[in-house]
Coordinates of C-alpha atoms in Angstrom, one line a residue:
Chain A
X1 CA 12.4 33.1 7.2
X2 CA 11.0 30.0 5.1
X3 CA 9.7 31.0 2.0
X4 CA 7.9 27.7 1.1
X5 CA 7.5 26.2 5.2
X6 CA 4.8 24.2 3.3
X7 CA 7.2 22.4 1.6
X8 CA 9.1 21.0 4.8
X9 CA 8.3 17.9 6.7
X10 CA 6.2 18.2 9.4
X11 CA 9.1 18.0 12.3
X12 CA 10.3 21.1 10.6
X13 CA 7.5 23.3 10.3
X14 CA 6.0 22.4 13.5
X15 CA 8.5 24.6 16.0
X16 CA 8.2 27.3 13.7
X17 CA 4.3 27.1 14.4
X18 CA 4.6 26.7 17.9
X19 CA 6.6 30.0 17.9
X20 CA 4.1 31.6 16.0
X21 CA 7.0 32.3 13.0
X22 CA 4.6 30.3 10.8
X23 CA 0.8 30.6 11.7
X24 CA -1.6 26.8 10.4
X25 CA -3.6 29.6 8.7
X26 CA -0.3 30.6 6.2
X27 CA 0.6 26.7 6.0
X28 CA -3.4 25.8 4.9
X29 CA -3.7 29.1 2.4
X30 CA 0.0 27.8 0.7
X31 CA -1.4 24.1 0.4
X32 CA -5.0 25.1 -1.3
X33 CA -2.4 27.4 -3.5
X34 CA -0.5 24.3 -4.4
X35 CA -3.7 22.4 -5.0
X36 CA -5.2 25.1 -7.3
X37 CA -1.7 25.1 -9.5
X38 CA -2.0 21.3 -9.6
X39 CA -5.2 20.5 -10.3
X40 CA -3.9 18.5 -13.5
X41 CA -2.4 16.1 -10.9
X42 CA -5.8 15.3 -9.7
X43 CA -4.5 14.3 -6.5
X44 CA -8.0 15.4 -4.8
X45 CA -11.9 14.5 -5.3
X46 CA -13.3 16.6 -2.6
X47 CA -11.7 20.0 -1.3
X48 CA -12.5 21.0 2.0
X49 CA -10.8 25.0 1.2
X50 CA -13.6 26.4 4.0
X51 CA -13.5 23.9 7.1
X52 CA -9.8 23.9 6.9
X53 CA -9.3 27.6 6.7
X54 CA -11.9 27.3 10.1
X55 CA -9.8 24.5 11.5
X56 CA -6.7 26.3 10.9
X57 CA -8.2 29.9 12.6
X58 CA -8.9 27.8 15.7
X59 CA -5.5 26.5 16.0
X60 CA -4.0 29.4 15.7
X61 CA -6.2 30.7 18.8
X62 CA -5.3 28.2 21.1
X63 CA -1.6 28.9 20.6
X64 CA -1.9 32.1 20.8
X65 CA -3.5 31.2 23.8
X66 CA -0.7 28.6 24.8
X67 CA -2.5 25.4 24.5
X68 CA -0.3 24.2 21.8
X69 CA -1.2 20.5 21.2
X70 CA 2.2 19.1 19.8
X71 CA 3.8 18.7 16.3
X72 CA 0.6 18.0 14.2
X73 CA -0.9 21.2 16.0
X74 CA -1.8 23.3 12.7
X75 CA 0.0 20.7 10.2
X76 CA -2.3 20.6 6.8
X77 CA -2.9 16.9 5.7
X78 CA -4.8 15.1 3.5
X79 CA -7.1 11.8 3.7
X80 CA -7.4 9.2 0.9
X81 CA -10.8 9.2 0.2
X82 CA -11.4 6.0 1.6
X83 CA -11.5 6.7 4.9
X84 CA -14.3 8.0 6.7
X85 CA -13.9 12.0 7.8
X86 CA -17.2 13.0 9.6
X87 CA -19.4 15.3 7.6
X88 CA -17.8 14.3 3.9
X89 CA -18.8 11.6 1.8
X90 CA -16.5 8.6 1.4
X91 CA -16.9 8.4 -2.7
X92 CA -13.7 5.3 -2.8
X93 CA -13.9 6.9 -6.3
X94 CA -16.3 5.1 -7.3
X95 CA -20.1 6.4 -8.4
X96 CA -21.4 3.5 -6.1
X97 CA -20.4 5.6 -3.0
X98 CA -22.1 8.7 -4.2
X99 CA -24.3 9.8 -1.3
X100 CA -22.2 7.9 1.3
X101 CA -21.5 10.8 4.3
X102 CA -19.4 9.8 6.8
X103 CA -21.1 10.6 10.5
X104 CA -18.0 9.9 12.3
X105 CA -14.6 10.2 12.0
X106 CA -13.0 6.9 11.5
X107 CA -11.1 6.2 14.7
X108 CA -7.3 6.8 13.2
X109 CA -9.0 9.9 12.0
X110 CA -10.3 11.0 15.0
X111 CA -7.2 10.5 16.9
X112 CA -5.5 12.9 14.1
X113 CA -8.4 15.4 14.9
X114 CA -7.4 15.8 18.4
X115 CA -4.0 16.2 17.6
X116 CA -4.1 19.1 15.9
X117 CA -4.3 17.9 12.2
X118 CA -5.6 20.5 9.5
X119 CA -7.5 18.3 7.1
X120 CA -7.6 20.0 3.3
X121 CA -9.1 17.8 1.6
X122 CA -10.0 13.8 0.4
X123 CA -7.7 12.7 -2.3
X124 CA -8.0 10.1 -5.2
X125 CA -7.2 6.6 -5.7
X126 CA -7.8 3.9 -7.7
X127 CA -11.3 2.8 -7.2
X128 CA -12.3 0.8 -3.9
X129 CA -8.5 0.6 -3.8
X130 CA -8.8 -2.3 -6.0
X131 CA -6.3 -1.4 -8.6
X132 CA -2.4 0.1 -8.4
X133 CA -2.0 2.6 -10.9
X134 CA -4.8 5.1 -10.1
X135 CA -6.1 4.8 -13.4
X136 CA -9.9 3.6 -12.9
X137 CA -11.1 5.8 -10.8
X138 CA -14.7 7.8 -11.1
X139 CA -12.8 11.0 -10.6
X140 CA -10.2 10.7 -13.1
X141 CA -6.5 9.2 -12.9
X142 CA -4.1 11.0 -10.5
X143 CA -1.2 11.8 -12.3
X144 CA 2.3 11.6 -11.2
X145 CA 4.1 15.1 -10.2
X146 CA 7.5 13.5 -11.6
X147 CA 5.6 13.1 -15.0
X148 CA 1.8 13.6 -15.4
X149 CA 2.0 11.2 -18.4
X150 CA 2.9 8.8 -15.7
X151 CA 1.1 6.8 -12.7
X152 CA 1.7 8.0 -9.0
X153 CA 1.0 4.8 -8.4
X154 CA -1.8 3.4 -6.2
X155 CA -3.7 3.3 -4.9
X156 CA -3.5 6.1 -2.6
X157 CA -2.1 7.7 -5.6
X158 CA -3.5 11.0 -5.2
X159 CA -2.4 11.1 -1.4
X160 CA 1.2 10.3 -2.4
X161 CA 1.3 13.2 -5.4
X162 CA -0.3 15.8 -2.6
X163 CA 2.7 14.9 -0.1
X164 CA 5.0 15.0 -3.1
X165 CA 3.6 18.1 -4.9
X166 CA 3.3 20.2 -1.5
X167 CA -0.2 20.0 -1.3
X168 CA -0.4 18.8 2.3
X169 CA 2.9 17.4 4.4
X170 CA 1.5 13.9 4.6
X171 CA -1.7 11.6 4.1
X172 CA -3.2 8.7 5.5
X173 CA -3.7 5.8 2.6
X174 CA -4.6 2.5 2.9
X175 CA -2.2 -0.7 1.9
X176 CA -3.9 -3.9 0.8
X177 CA -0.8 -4.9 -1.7
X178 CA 1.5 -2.4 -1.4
X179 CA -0.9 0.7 -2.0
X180 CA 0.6 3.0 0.5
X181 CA 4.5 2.1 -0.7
X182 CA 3.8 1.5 -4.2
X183 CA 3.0 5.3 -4.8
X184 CA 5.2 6.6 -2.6
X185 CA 7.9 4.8 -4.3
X186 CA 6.5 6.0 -7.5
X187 CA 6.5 9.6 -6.1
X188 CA 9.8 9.7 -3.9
X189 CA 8.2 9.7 -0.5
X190 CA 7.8 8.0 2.5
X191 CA 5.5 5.5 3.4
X192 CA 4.5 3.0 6.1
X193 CA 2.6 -0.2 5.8
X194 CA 2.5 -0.9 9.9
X195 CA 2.3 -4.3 11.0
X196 CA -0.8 -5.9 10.6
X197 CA -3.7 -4.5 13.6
X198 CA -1.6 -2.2 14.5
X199 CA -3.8 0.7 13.3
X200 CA -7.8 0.5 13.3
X201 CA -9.6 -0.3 10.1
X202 CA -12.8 0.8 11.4
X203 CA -14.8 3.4 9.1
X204 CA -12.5 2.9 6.0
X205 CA -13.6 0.8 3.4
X206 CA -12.6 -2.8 2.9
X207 CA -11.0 -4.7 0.2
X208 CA -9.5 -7.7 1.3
X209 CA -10.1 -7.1 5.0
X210 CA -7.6 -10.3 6.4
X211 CA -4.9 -7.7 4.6
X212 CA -6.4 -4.3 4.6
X213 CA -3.8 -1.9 6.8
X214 CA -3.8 1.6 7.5
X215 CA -0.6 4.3 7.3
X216 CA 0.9 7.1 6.6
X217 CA 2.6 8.5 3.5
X218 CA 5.1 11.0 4.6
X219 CA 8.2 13.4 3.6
X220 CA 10.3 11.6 5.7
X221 CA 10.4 8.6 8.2
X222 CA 10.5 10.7 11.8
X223 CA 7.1 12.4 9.9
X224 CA 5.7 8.9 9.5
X225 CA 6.9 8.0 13.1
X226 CA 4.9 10.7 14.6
X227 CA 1.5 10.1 12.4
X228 CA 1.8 6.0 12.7
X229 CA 2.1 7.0 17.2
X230 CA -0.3 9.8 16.9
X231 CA -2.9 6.8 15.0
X232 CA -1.9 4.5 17.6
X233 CA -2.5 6.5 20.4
X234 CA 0.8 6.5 21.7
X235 CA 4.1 9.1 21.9
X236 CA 6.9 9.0 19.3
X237 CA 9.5 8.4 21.3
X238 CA 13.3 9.5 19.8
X239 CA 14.9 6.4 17.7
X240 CA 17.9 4.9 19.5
X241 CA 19.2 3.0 16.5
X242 CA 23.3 3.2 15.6
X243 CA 23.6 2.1 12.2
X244 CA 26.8 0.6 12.4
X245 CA 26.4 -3.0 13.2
X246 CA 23.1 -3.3 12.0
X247 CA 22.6 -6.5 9.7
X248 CA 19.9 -6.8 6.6
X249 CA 19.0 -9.7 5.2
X250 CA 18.9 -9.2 1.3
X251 CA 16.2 -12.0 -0.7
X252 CA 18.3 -12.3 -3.8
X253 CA 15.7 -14.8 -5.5
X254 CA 12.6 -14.0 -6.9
X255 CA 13.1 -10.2 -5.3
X256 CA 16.1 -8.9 -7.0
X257 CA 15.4 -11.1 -10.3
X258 CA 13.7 -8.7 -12.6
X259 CA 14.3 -5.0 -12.3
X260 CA 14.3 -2.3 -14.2
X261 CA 18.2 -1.0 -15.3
X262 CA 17.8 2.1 -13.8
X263 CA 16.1 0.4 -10.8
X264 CA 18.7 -1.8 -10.0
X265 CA 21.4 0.3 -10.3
X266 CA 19.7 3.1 -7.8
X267 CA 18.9 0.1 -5.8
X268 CA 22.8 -1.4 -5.8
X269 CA 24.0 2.1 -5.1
X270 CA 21.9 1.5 -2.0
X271 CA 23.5 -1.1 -0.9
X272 CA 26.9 0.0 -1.3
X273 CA 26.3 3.4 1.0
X274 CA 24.8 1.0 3.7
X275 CA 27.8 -1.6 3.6
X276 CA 29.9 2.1 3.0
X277 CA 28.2 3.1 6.8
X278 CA 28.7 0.0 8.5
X279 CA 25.8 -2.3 7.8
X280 CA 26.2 -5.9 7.6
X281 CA 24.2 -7.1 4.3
X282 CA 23.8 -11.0 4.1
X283 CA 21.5 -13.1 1.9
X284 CA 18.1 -14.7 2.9
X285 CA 16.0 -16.9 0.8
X286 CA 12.2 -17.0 0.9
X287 CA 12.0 -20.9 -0.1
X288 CA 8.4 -20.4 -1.8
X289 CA 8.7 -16.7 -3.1
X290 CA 7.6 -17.7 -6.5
X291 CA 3.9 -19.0 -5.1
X292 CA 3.6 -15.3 -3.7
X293 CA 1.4 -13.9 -6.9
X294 CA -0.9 -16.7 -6.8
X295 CA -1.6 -16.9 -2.9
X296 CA -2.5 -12.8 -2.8
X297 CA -4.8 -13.2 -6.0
X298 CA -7.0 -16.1 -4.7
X299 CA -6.9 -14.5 -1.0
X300 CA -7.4 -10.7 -2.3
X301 CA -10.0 -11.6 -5.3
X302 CA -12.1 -13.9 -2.8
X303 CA -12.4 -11.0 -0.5
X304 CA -13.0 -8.3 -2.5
X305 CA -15.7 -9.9 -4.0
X306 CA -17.1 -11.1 -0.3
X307 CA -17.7 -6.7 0.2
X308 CA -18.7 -5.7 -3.3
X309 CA -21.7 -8.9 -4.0
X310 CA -24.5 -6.7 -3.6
X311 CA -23.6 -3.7 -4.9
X312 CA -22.6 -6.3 -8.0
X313 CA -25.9 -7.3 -8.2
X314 CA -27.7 -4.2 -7.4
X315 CA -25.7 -1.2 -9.1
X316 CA -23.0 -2.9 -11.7
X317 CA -22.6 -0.5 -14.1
X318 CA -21.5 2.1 -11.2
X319 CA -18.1 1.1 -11.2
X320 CA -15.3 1.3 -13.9
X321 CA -15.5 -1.8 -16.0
X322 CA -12.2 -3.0 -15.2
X323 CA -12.5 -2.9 -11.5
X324 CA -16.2 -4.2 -12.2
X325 CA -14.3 -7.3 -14.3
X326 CA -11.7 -7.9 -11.3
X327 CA -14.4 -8.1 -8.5
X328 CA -16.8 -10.6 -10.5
X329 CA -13.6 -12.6 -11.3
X330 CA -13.7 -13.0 -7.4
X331 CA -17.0 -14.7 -7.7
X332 CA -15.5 -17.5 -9.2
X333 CA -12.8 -18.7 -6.8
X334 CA -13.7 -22.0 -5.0
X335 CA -13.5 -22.1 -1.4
X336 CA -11.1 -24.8 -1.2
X337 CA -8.7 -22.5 -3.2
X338 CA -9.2 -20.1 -0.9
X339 CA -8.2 -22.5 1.9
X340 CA -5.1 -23.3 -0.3
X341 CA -4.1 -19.7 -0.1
X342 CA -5.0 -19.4 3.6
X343 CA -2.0 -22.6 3.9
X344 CA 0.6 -20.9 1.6
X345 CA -0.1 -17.4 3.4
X346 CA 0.9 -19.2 6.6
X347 CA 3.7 -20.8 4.6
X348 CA 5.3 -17.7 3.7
X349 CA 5.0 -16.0 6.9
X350 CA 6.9 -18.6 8.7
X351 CA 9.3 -18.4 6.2
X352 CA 9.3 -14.5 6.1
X353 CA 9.9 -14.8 10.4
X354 CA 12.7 -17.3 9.5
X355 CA 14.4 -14.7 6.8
X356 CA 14.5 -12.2 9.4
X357 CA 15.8 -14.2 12.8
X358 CA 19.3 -14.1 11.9
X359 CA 18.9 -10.0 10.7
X360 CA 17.7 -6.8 11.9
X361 CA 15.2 -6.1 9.1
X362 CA 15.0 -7.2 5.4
X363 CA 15.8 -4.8 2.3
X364 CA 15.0 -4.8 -1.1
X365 CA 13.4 -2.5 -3.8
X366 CA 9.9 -1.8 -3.2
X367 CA 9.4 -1.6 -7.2
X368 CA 11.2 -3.4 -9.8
X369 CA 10.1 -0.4 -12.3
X370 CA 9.6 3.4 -11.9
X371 CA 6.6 5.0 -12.3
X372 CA 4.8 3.5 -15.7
X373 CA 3.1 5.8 -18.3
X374 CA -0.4 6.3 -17.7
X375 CA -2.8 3.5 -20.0
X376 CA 0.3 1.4 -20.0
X377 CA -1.1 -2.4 -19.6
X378 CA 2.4 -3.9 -20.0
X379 CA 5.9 -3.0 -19.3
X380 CA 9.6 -3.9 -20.6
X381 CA 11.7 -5.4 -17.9
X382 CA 14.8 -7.0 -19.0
X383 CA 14.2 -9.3 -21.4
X384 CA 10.7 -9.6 -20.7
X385 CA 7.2 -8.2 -20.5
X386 CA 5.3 -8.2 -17.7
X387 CA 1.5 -6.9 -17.0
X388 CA 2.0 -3.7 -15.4
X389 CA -0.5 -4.4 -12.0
X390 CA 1.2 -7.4 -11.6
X391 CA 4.9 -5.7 -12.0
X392 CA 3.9 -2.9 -9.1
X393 CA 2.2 -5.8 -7.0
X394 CA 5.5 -8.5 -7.0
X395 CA 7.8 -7.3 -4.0
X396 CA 5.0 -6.0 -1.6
X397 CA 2.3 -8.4 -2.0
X398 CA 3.7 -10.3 0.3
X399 CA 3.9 -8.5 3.4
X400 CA 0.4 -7.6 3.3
X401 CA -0.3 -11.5 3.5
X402 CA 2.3 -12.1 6.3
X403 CA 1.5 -8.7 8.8
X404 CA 5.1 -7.4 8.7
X405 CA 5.6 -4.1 9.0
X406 CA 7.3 -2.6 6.0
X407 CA 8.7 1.1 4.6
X408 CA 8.9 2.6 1.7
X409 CA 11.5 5.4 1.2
X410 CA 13.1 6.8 -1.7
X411 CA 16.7 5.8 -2.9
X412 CA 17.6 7.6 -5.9
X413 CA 16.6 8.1 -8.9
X414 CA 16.3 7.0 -12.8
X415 CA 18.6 9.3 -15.6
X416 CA 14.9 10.8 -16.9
X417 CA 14.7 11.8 -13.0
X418 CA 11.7 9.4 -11.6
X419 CA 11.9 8.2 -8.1
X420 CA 12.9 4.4 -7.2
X421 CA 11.9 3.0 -3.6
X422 CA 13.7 0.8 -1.0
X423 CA 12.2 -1.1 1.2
X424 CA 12.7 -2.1 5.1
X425 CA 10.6 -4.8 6.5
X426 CA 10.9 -5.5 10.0
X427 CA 10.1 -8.4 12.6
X428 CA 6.7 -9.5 13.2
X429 CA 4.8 -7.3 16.1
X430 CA 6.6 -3.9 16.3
X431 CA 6.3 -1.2 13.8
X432 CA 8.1 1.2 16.1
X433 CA 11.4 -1.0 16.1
X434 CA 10.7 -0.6 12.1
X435 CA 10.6 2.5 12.4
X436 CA 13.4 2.8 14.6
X437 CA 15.7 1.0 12.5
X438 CA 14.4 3.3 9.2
X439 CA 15.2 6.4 10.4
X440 CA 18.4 5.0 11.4
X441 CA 19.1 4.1 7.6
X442 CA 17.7 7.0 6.3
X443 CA 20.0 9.3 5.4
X444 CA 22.3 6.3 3.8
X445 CA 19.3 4.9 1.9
X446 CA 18.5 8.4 0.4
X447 CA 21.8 9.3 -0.3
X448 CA 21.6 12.7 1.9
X449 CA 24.9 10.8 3.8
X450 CA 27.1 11.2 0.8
X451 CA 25.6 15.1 -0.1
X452 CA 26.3 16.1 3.8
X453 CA 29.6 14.4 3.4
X454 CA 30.2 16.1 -0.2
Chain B
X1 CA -12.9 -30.1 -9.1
X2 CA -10.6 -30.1 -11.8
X3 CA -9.3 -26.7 -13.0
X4 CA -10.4 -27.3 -17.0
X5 CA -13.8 -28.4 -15.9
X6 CA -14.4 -25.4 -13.4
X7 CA -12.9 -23.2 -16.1
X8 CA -15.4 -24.3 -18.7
X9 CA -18.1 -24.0 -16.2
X10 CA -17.1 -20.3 -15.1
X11 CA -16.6 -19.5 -18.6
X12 CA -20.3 -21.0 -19.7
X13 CA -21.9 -19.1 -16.3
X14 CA -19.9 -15.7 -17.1
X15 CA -21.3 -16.0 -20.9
X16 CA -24.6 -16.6 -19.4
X17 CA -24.5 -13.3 -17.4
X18 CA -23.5 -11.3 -19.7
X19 CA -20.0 -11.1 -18.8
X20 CA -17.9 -12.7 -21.7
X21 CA -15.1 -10.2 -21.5
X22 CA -14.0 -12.1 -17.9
X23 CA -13.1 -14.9 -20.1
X24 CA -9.5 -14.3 -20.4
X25 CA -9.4 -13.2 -16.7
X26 CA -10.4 -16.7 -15.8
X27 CA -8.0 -18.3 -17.9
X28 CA -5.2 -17.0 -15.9
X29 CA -7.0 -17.3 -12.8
X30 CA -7.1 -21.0 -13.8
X31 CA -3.2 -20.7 -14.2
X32 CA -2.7 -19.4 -10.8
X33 CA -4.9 -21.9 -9.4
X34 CA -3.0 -24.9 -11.2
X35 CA 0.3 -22.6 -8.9
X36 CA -1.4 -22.7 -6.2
X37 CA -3.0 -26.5 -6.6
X38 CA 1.0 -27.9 -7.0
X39 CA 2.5 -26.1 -4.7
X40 CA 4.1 -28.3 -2.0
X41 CA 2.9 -26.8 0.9
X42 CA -0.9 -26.6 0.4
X43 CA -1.6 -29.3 2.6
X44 CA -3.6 -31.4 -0.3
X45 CA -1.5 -35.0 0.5
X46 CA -3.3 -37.9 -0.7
X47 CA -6.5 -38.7 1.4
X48 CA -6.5 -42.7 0.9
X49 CA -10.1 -44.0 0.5
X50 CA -11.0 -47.3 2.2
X51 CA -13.6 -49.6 0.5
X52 CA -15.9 -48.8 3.2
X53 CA -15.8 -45.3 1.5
X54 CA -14.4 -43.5 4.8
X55 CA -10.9 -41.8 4.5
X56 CA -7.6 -43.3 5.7
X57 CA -5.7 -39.8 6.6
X58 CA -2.4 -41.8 7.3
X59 CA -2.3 -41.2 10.8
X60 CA -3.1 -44.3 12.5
X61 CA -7.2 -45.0 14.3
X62 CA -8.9 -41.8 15.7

């Protein structure tokens, strides 16, 4: 008997409610237990105790009446709350959404529905997404379950401290810049920033919608596998991935030159289990790396501000003055700028495909920091300071303005016990062979390889 | 335009609007601009003006 089945991934706990061992009603009552003992975490804005208790009756009728749906089948999970869930109001934490009631399900959502999913409740971010700390948001921070003093990250913040705090197995979250594997590197997670289209965008709420992606944020990669086919309206089919032989391409420059002590060491000690198991690590270069930061801004600050013009004008003072500040900035970039960025976007994801031709996938942190202390505006790296946003923004930008598909999952962590992140990016066009390759990796990457071998 | 002048001017119209804490949000957009202006890829070779006032782009008649 599992005393905390809420705790596992979803592949786990999923036989034991086909079995009827576990019923969804037990899983939904422990997660709206963990979200009442955490509600200092903030990880949630709206709640939804009753129509998941409902949800989670009916599913436990139709397997007790053998129409078992598959693994999500009863499985509690949360939606950031930037993504439309029929019947709820889409707040994007901000007060300019108040009112905003979603009539449909978005279409990733939907898909979910029929599945099976349990949905407990809407969870926090930073507001419009627009921000990676989870800091401005109309609701409140999120706080990190590590360290409440500390950032989960963002800005599906609050998504990755449910996952992490057992409030629901997984999340869906949204990834503009890295705002799906920002927080779950912050948290110790999984989480999957697909390749570019591969999931719908429709009824979630823009930011920069020529980068704007869709994922999951899981316990573990085969749980991301199964949300990112479920969303996709496929099958997860089994990986067939041997790690030995597999070769990585490591960007050195730019990527591995400022990181956090702790950071890099967790993230060397990485490297040495998956050279220890076989893997073939070799150096890439991405000839214009250091151009990265100022192609996202112009592309991401032009956009944003595209969405948010008339709510600018009309209702200002409804959003959190520094998110207001950020969007109005956008106002100001010239069009041929944005052209510019448009040309050194394509730039980098030719040279991003030419990184990866000779290698199976790239690796490399996914934050050069861990988790930073909540109000925190800049942060000690080495010899240097460097803004916070634009610290949790350098190695994952850059994906978002290529398409790849790239992972998130957790490799270690610091002496004062906060999670670091590694990072798998994969070939253009196939988020499954990502994942593939992922799971393959994961046990090396988290270190469980050395514990089972211990 | 030239990055100082459309700094000044964003700095005079964000004044203007009530917005004077953007200033120092423009200034480093203005130095990720100046990046993004130098960088070697952007596609911004020299357009070569004729004296007829129509450009030469380099690449032979049309």
């Amino acid at each position: 008997m599992v005393e905390t089945p809420h705790r596992l991934p979803i592949l786990e706990a999923a036989p034991l409610v086909e079995r009827r061992e576990v019923t969804a009603e037990a899983l939904v009552r422990a997660c709206l237990g963990e979200i009442s003992a955490s509600l200092a975490l903030n990880a949630f804005i709206t709640v939804l105790a009753d129509s998941a208790m409902a949800q989670a009756r009916a599913a436990d009728r139709e397997i007790a009446d053998g129409r078992y749906r598959g693994p999500l089948h009863g499985i509690p999970i949360s939606i950031k709350d930037l993504i439309d869930l029929e019947g709820v109001t889409t707040t994007a934490a901000s007060r300019v959404r108040i009112g905003h009631r979603a009539t449909h399900d978005a279409p990733v959502i939907a898909r979910l529905r029929a599945a099976g999913a349990i949905f407990v409740g809407k969870t926090n971010l930073h507001e419009f997404a627009f921000g990676v700390t989870n800091e401005d948001s109309a609701f409140g921070p999120a706080r990190n379950p590590h360290d409440p003093s500390r950032s989960p990250g963002g800005s599906s913040g609050g998504s990755a401290a449910a996952v992490a705090a057992g409030m629901s197995f997984a999340s869906i979250g949204t990834d503009t810049g890295g705002s799906i594997r920002i927080p779950a590197s912050a948290c110790g997670i999984v989480g999957l920033k697909p390749q570019i289209g591969a999931l719908s965008c429709t009824g979630v709420v823009p930011l920069s919608p020529s980068m704007d992606h869709v994922g999951p944020l899981a316990r573990t990669v085969a749980d991301a596998r199964l949300l990112f086919a479920v969303m996709a309206g496929g099958t997860a089919r089994p990986p067939r991935e041997p790690v030995d032989g597999l070769r990585l391409g490591l960007p050195r420059r730019y990527f591995l030159e400022r990181l956090d002590t702790d950071v890099r060491r967790a993230f060397e000690a990485t490297v040495e289990r998956l050279v220890r198991a076989g893997v073939t690590i070799g150096d890439v270069d991405i000839p214009h790396a250091h151009d990265i930061a100022p192609v996202y801004l112009h592309i991401s600050l032009a956009e944003a501000a595209r969405y948010h013009a008339r709510a600018l004008d009309e209702s200002p003072d409804d959003y959190t003055k520094p998110v207001r500040l950020r969007l109005e900035l956008g106002r100001y970039v010239l069009a041929e700028d944005y052209l510019r960025a448009l040309d050194g976007r394509r730039a980098l994801r030719s040279e991003v495909d030419a990184a990866l031709a000779g290698c199976d996938a790239l690796v490399l942190p996914t934050l050069p920091i861990p988790a930073p202390p909540l109000g925190a505006t800049t942060v000690q790296i080495e010899s240097g300071t460097e803004p916070v946003r634009a610290a949790l923004l350098r190695l994952t930008q850059l994906f978002n303005m290529t398409g790849h598909p790239a992972l998130s999952m957790p490799c270690g962590t610091t002496p004062a016990g906060l999670p670091c992140g590694c990072q798998i990016v994969g070939p253009h066009g196939d988020t499954i062979r990502l994942l593939d390759l992922a799971e393959a990796l994961e046990p090396h990457v988290t270190g469980r390889s050395d514990s089972a071998g211990a | 335009m030239e990055i100082t002048d459309w700094l000044q001017a964003a700095i005079a119209d964000a004044e203007r609007r009530g917005l004077a804490e953007l200033r120092p949000l423009l200034q480093n957009l203005a130095q990720a601009t100046d990046i993004l202006r130098r960088a070697d890829w952007n596609g911004d070779d020299p357009i070569r003006f004729r004296s007829d006032g129509t450009a030469d782009t380099g690449r032979g008649p049309a």
